[in-house]
């Protein structure tokens, strides 16, 4: 049994518990979102004791050297005394530059980093408010060419960050960006490889980024973008997709809705069924999957069973607090 | 003597074997349920670790790790029949990749040697002591 101390909390970490689980159980105020080692919200710094290296995967070396670790995936061997991370450790200051509502519940924000910030389209950044609230968002544009980072944020009814972005993050608001992270990126070097880009809701953001990156690399193989939503109103981004398809003969777009009638350019049906009907054989394909965690999990398995190699399936599940597993300890 | 791991082509061959073997497992209704909740993003590494181990490659696992790693599956009913399925698909995978029958028999023996650890029971050598 190991013991963890943080602020005024002092607690034993149960056998199957993470440091985050134990601290929350004891009533400590530790930020978190994904509970899966992805969003880095729960980053703490060990000031005494050695944090497990498995809980440092994805953190920049400078932070690792300073003892930072992700509490939600930390099962320590050592007793730890923890502190909050340096407020914005590893972060780049940035400014909200533009904000526009692009669908009933989707806001597009463009953010200018104050110093150069290298991020590949399709990766995600951890966006932090000045008070320390952090959430992950995927990058939809070619940030290096555009000079800003574009994110598509779905506004949730009680969402702390998404509501703040929709209501309060006026142009000029300071924020910061951490990361980037994630491996949902275009892999140059196989220009004829067929690409399947599929996702739901704002999962379209990274898919657009990846498609744009592929086309910038003169990708010549087929690029099939498949976007699913509950209703037609949820299928934002129609113009951006149509524009890509018009400009590039190798780009095909399929949009599908769960509810409501189909139409000339909208298929009625579940995204996984629509994909299965069109892509029974995915051997040789590279597959990118983003969006709702349950859907991403299903599509990942389907793509693998349809013949795509594990190495050729890139997926980012948009985990939110609601989807995160509840601790059992 | 070189290990089968080396003769098959080392880490590169394992990468191909992972796809073939793991697809067979997921498509087999006798064992698929044990993989229902596993995170696919981490499967590559885990399956590669498994194949590296049973082909005699560099092994970082102890019997204790095998017990801990499969305890939740034993609780869900993992038994000898499932280990047999693993060994069956393992053999078919290696045959597809061109391994010789005697090599396949050697791999089956290696997998069998951790059977008691995987199923979390006392091994015959320690039983009764
Ligand atoms: C790798 C990664 C990439 C991501 N990329 C994106 C992206 O590009 N765009 C994007 O919009 N999001 C993305 N997300 C999700 C994002 O990080 C936030 O989790 C999300 O914006 C919610 O944060 P919030 O602070 O607004 O809500 P929180 O305050 O964290 O909590 C969510 C609240 O909303 C409710 N809720 C949760 N899910 C739903 C739902 N589906 N419908 C209705 N209510 C719900 C819950 O009850 C909960 O109380 C990504 C997540 C990850 C891990
Ligand atoms: C035959 C002997 C076996 C060996 C040598 C073996 C080996 C391994 C190894 C090395 C791991 C990775 C552990 C880790 O890194 O976490 C693992 C995990 C796993 N094994 Fe086995 N295994 C065997 C039998 C089985 C059987 C019979 C099943 C079920 C049918 C099974 C299902 C699993 C599952 C579900 C995981 C966890 C994957 C995850 O956590 O995502 N194994 N095994
Ligand atoms: S990384 Fe720990 S909560 Fe997301």
Coordinates of C-alpha atoms and ligand atoms in Angstrom, one line a residue, chain B residues 25 31 34-35 38-39 43 46 49-50 53-54 61 66 69-70 73 78 82-83 86 111 114 118, ligand 2:
Chain B
X25 CA -8.8 -14.2 -31.8
X31 CA -12.6 -16.2 -27.0
X34 CA -12.3 -11.6 -23.3
X35 CA -11.1 -8.8 -25.6
X38 CA -9.6 -3.9 -24.1
X39 CA -8.3 -0.7 -25.5
X43 CA -3.3 -4.0 -28.1
X46 CA 0.4 -6.2 -25.7
X49 CA 4.6 -8.8 -26.1
X50 CA 2.7 -12.0 -26.1
X53 CA 7.4 -14.1 -25.3
X54 CA 6.0 -17.4 -26.8
X61 CA 7.4 -10.9 -18.0
X66 CA 1.1 -13.4 -16.1
X69 CA -2.5 -9.8 -16.1
X70 CA -5.1 -12.5 -16.4
X73 CA -10.2 -13.0 -17.1
X78 CA -11.0 -18.2 -18.5
X82 CA -9.4 -20.9 -24.0
X83 CA -5.7 -21.5 -23.7
X86 CA -4.9 -19.4 -28.2
X111 CA 2.7 -21.3 -24.2
X114 CA 2.8 -20.6 -18.6
X118 CA -2.3 -17.6 -16.9
Ligands
LIG2 C1 -1.2 -19.2 -23.5 C2 -0.5 -18.4 -22.7 C3 -0.7 -16.9 -22.6 C4 0.3 -16.1 -22.6 C5 1.8 -16.4 -22.6 C6 -0.2 -14.7 -22.5 C7 0.5 -13.6 -22.5 C8 0.0 -12.3 -22.3 C9 0.8 -11.1 -22.2 C10 2.3 -11.0 -22.3 C11 -0.1 -10.1 -22.1 C12 0.3 -8.6 -22.0 C13 0.3 -8.1 -20.5 C14 0.4 -6.6 -20.4 O1 1.4 -6.1 -21.0 O2 -0.4 -6.0 -19.8 C15 -1.4 -10.6 -22.0 C16 -2.5 -9.9 -21.9 C17 -3.8 -10.4 -22.1 N1 -4.1 -11.7 -22.4 FE1 -2.9 -13.2 -22.4 N2 -1.6 -14.8 -22.5 C18 -1.9 -16.1 -22.6 C19 -3.2 -16.7 -22.6 C20 -4.4 -15.9 -22.8 C21 -5.7 -16.4 -23.0 C22 -6.1 -17.9 -23.1 C23 -6.5 -15.3 -23.1 C24 -8.0 -15.3 -23.4 C25 -8.6 -16.0 -24.3 C26 -5.7 -14.1 -23.0 C27 -6.2 -12.8 -23.0 C28 -5.5 -11.7 -22.7 C29 -6.1 -10.4 -22.5 C30 -7.5 -10.0 -22.7 C31 -5.0 -9.6 -22.1 C32 -5.1 -8.1 -21.7 C33 -5.1 -7.2 -22.9 C34 -5.4 -5.8 -22.4 O3 -5.2 -5.5 -21.2 O4 -5.8 -5.0 -23.2 N3 -4.4 -14.5 -22.8 N4 -1.3 -12.0 -22.2

